[in-house]
Short mmCIF file of C-alpha atoms in Angstrom, two decimals:
data_model
loop_
_atom_site.label_atom_id
_atom_site.label_comp_id
_atom_site.label_asym_id
_atom_site.label_seq_id
_atom_site.Cartn_x
_atom_site.Cartn_y
_atom_site.Cartn_z
CA MET A 1 0.00 0.00 0.00
CA GLU A 2 2.90 2.33 0.81
CA TYR A 3 4.29 2.02 -2.72
CA ILE A 4 0.89 2.76 -4.26
CA LEU A 5 0.66 5.94 -2.19
CA ILE A 6 4.15 6.96 -3.29
CA PHE A 7 3.13 6.32 -6.92
CA ILE A 8 -0.13 8.30 -6.74
CA ALA A 9 1.51 11.18 -4.88
CA ALA A 10 4.43 11.42 -7.31
CA VAL A 11 2.38 11.15 -10.51
CA PHE A 12 -0.70 13.19 -9.68
CA VAL A 13 -0.60 15.08 -6.38
CA ASN A 14 3.01 16.32 -6.32
CA ASN A 15 3.68 16.26 -10.05
CA ILE A 16 7.29 17.34 -10.52
CA VAL A 17 6.44 19.82 -13.29
CA LEU A 18 2.95 21.05 -12.46
CA ALA A 19 3.13 21.18 -8.65
CA GLN A 20 6.83 21.52 -7.84
CA PHE A 21 7.83 23.44 -11.01
CA LEU A 22 10.98 21.40 -11.66
CA GLY A 23 11.86 20.48 -15.23
CA ILE A 24 10.09 23.38 -16.90
CA CYS A 25 12.71 23.79 -19.68
CA PRO A 26 12.07 20.43 -21.37
CA PHE A 27 8.37 20.72 -20.52
CA LEU A 28 8.06 23.86 -22.62
CA GLY A 29 10.79 23.03 -25.14
CA VAL A 30 9.99 19.46 -26.19
CA SER A 31 6.21 19.70 -26.11
CA GLN A 32 5.67 20.66 -29.76
CA ARG A 33 4.82 17.10 -30.85
CA VAL A 34 3.54 14.09 -28.93
CA SER A 35 6.10 11.77 -30.54
CA THR A 36 8.99 13.92 -29.34
CA ALA A 37 7.39 14.22 -25.91
CA LEU A 38 7.15 10.43 -25.66
CA GLY A 39 10.83 10.08 -26.58
CA MET A 40 11.84 12.66 -24.02
CA THR A 41 9.68 10.89 -21.44
CA GLY A 42 11.55 7.65 -22.07
CA ALA A 43 14.93 9.33 -21.80
CA VAL A 44 14.02 11.27 -18.65
CA THR A 45 12.47 8.17 -17.05
CA PHE A 46 15.61 6.18 -17.66
CA VAL A 47 17.92 8.95 -16.44
CA ILE A 48 15.87 9.83 -13.33
CA THR A 49 15.52 6.21 -12.25
CA LEU A 50 19.14 5.29 -12.89
CA ALA A 51 20.44 8.54 -11.39
CA THR A 52 18.37 8.02 -8.28
CA ILE A 53 19.73 4.50 -7.79
CA VAL A 54 23.35 5.57 -8.31
CA THR A 55 23.10 8.74 -6.22
CA PHE A 56 21.34 6.85 -3.41
CA ILE A 57 24.14 4.30 -3.33
CA VAL A 58 26.81 7.03 -3.42
CA GLN A 59 25.04 8.91 -0.62
CA LYS A 60 24.77 5.84 1.62
CA THR A 61 28.20 4.31 0.87
CA VAL A 62 30.44 7.33 0.39
CA LEU A 63 28.97 10.66 1.48
CA ASP A 64 27.31 9.56 4.75
CA PRO A 65 30.04 7.20 6.06
CA PHE A 66 32.81 9.71 5.40
CA ASN A 67 30.69 12.59 6.73
CA ILE A 68 31.01 14.60 3.52
CA GLY A 69 27.32 15.29 2.92
CA PHE A 70 28.22 18.84 1.90
CA MET A 71 29.53 17.35 -1.38
CA GLN A 72 26.08 15.96 -2.25
CA THR A 73 25.10 18.48 -4.90
CA ILE A 74 28.43 18.39 -6.71
CA ALA A 75 28.61 14.59 -6.61
CA PHE A 76 25.03 14.23 -7.81
CA ILE A 77 25.56 16.67 -10.69
CA LEU A 78 28.64 14.78 -11.86
CA ILE A 79 26.81 11.45 -11.70
CA ILE A 80 23.82 12.83 -13.62
CA ALA A 81 26.08 14.36 -16.28
CA ALA A 82 27.85 11.03 -16.81
CA LEU A 83 24.54 9.16 -17.07
CA VAL A 84 23.13 11.62 -19.61
CA GLN A 85 26.24 11.22 -21.73
CA MET A 86 25.69 7.48 -21.64
CA VAL A 87 22.02 7.87 -22.68
CA GLU A 88 23.06 10.21 -25.50
CA ILE A 89 25.58 7.70 -26.87
CA ILE A 90 23.05 4.85 -26.64
CA LEU A 91 20.27 6.87 -28.32
CA LYS A 92 22.61 7.97 -31.11
CA LYS A 93 23.31 4.31 -31.94
CA VAL A 94 19.90 2.74 -31.22
CA SER A 95 17.47 5.43 -32.45
CA PRO A 96 19.09 8.15 -34.59
CA SER A 97 15.68 9.63 -35.48
CA LEU A 98 14.77 10.13 -31.80
CA TYR A 99 18.27 11.47 -31.16
CA GLN A 100 17.74 14.07 -33.93
CA ALA A 101 14.21 14.89 -32.76
CA LEU A 102 15.35 15.57 -29.20
CA GLY A 103 18.20 17.71 -30.51
CA VAL A 104 19.59 20.14 -27.96
CA PHE A 105 17.14 19.01 -25.28
CA LEU A 106 18.89 15.70 -24.71
CA PRO A 107 22.04 17.32 -23.30
CA LEU A 108 19.73 19.62 -21.33
CA ILE A 109 18.65 16.61 -19.25
CA THR A 110 22.02 17.12 -17.57
CA THR A 111 20.81 20.47 -16.27
CA ASN A 112 17.19 19.38 -15.82
CA CYS A 113 16.51 20.27 -12.23
CA ALA A 114 13.89 17.52 -12.03
CA VAL A 115 16.60 14.86 -12.21
CA LEU A 116 18.69 16.49 -9.48
CA GLY A 117 15.56 17.33 -7.50
CA VAL A 118 14.39 13.72 -7.38
CA ALA A 119 17.85 12.51 -6.36
CA ILE A 120 17.91 14.98 -3.48
CA LEU A 121 14.26 14.44 -2.50
CA VAL A 122 14.71 10.71 -1.92
CA ILE A 123 17.53 11.48 0.51
CA GLN A 124 15.52 14.19 2.27
CA LYS A 125 12.45 11.94 2.56
CA GLU A 126 14.70 9.21 4.01
CA TYR A 127 13.39 6.56 1.61
CA ASP A 128 15.08 3.18 1.38
CA LEU A 129 16.37 1.98 -1.99
CA LEU A 130 13.12 0.34 -3.15
CA GLN A 131 11.03 3.33 -2.10
CA SER A 132 13.53 5.58 -3.89
CA VAL A 133 13.21 3.60 -7.12
CA VAL A 134 9.40 3.65 -6.93
CA PHE A 135 9.44 7.38 -6.23
CA ALA A 136 11.88 8.09 -9.06
CA ALA A 137 10.02 6.01 -11.64
CA SER A 138 6.67 7.45 -10.54
CA THR A 139 7.99 11.00 -10.67
CA ALA A 140 9.36 10.38 -14.15
CA LEU A 141 6.01 8.95 -15.26
CA GLY A 142 4.28 12.01 -13.81
CA PHE A 143 6.69 14.21 -15.74
CA GLY A 144 5.93 12.20 -18.88
CA LEU A 145 2.18 12.34 -18.32
CA ALA A 146 2.26 16.12 -17.99
CA LEU A 147 4.58 16.42 -21.00
CA VAL A 148 2.47 14.22 -23.30
CA ILE A 149 -0.82 15.88 -22.28
CA PHE A 150 0.72 19.30 -22.85
CA ALA A 151 2.15 18.24 -26.22
CA GLY A 152 -1.26 16.94 -27.31
CA ILE A 153 -2.90 20.22 -26.34
CA ARG A 154 -0.21 22.19 -28.17
CA GLU A 155 -0.71 20.09 -31.31
CA GLN A 156 -4.41 20.93 -31.19
CA LEU A 157 -3.68 24.61 -30.55
CA ALA A 158 -1.52 24.68 -33.69
CA LEU A 159 -4.64 23.82 -35.70
CA THR A 160 -6.85 26.53 -34.18
CA ASN A 161 -7.14 30.22 -34.86
CA ILE A 162 -5.43 31.96 -31.94
CA PRO A 163 -5.33 35.76 -31.58
CA LYS A 164 -2.02 37.21 -32.78
CA GLY A 165 -0.98 38.46 -29.33
CA MET A 166 -1.46 35.01 -27.78
CA LYS A 167 0.46 32.93 -30.32
CA GLY A 168 3.60 31.09 -29.21
CA ALA A 169 4.80 31.42 -25.65
CA PRO A 170 1.76 33.27 -24.20
CA ILE A 171 -0.76 30.57 -25.11
CA SER A 172 1.70 27.88 -24.01
CA LEU A 173 2.12 29.44 -20.58
CA VAL A 174 -1.63 29.95 -20.14
CA THR A 175 -2.21 26.33 -21.15
CA ALA A 176 0.46 25.11 -18.74
CA GLY A 177 -1.17 27.13 -15.95
CA ILE A 178 -4.60 25.64 -16.66
CA LEU A 179 -3.07 22.15 -16.77
CA ALA A 180 -1.39 22.79 -13.40
CA MET A 181 -4.75 23.89 -11.95
CA ALA A 182 -6.34 20.71 -13.31
CA PHE A 183 -3.72 18.62 -11.51
CA MET A 184 -4.46 20.53 -8.29
CA GLY A 185 -7.75 18.63 -8.25
CA PHE A 186 -5.81 15.55 -7.17
CA SER A 187 -4.45 17.26 -4.05
CA GLY A 188 -6.94 15.65 -1.66
CA ILE A 189 -6.19 12.08 -2.72
CA VAL A 190 -3.08 11.42 -0.63
#
């Protein structure tokens, strides 16, 4: 039951993008098409989950025993950067079309504060390794859900007649705000 609550809270109630406002750059940048949003979701899910596992292990085996917790942010950033490089190399070989579609946003996962935020949150919440993995995967799925819904809405908006002053970023930000308010409806669940 505890893992189900972690899942529901991470995906719907405390959505990393719409409630905690982490990961806004790829949320706004890669949400032009649903196909690209799905690819970014896969990459972010992989990176967040793997980064959380590795950073958790580093925290518990290196930083805490040697009492160097002050190095947490630097260590986590270096680990995340290395993992993103690995994902980039794999995507370039396995799916060149997805690699091209993601473009500059793939290296931006390195600086995606959602990845670092999740790694730090699992330590702050004092989760064990299994809880951390569930939280990380759920948070990534919540990120993906918000990203895909937003991309679908933006695809529909591209087909409608929008006033000149609202085209582009203004309508995107208004839409993101309305989507965030919609997700607030889940706040009483957990």
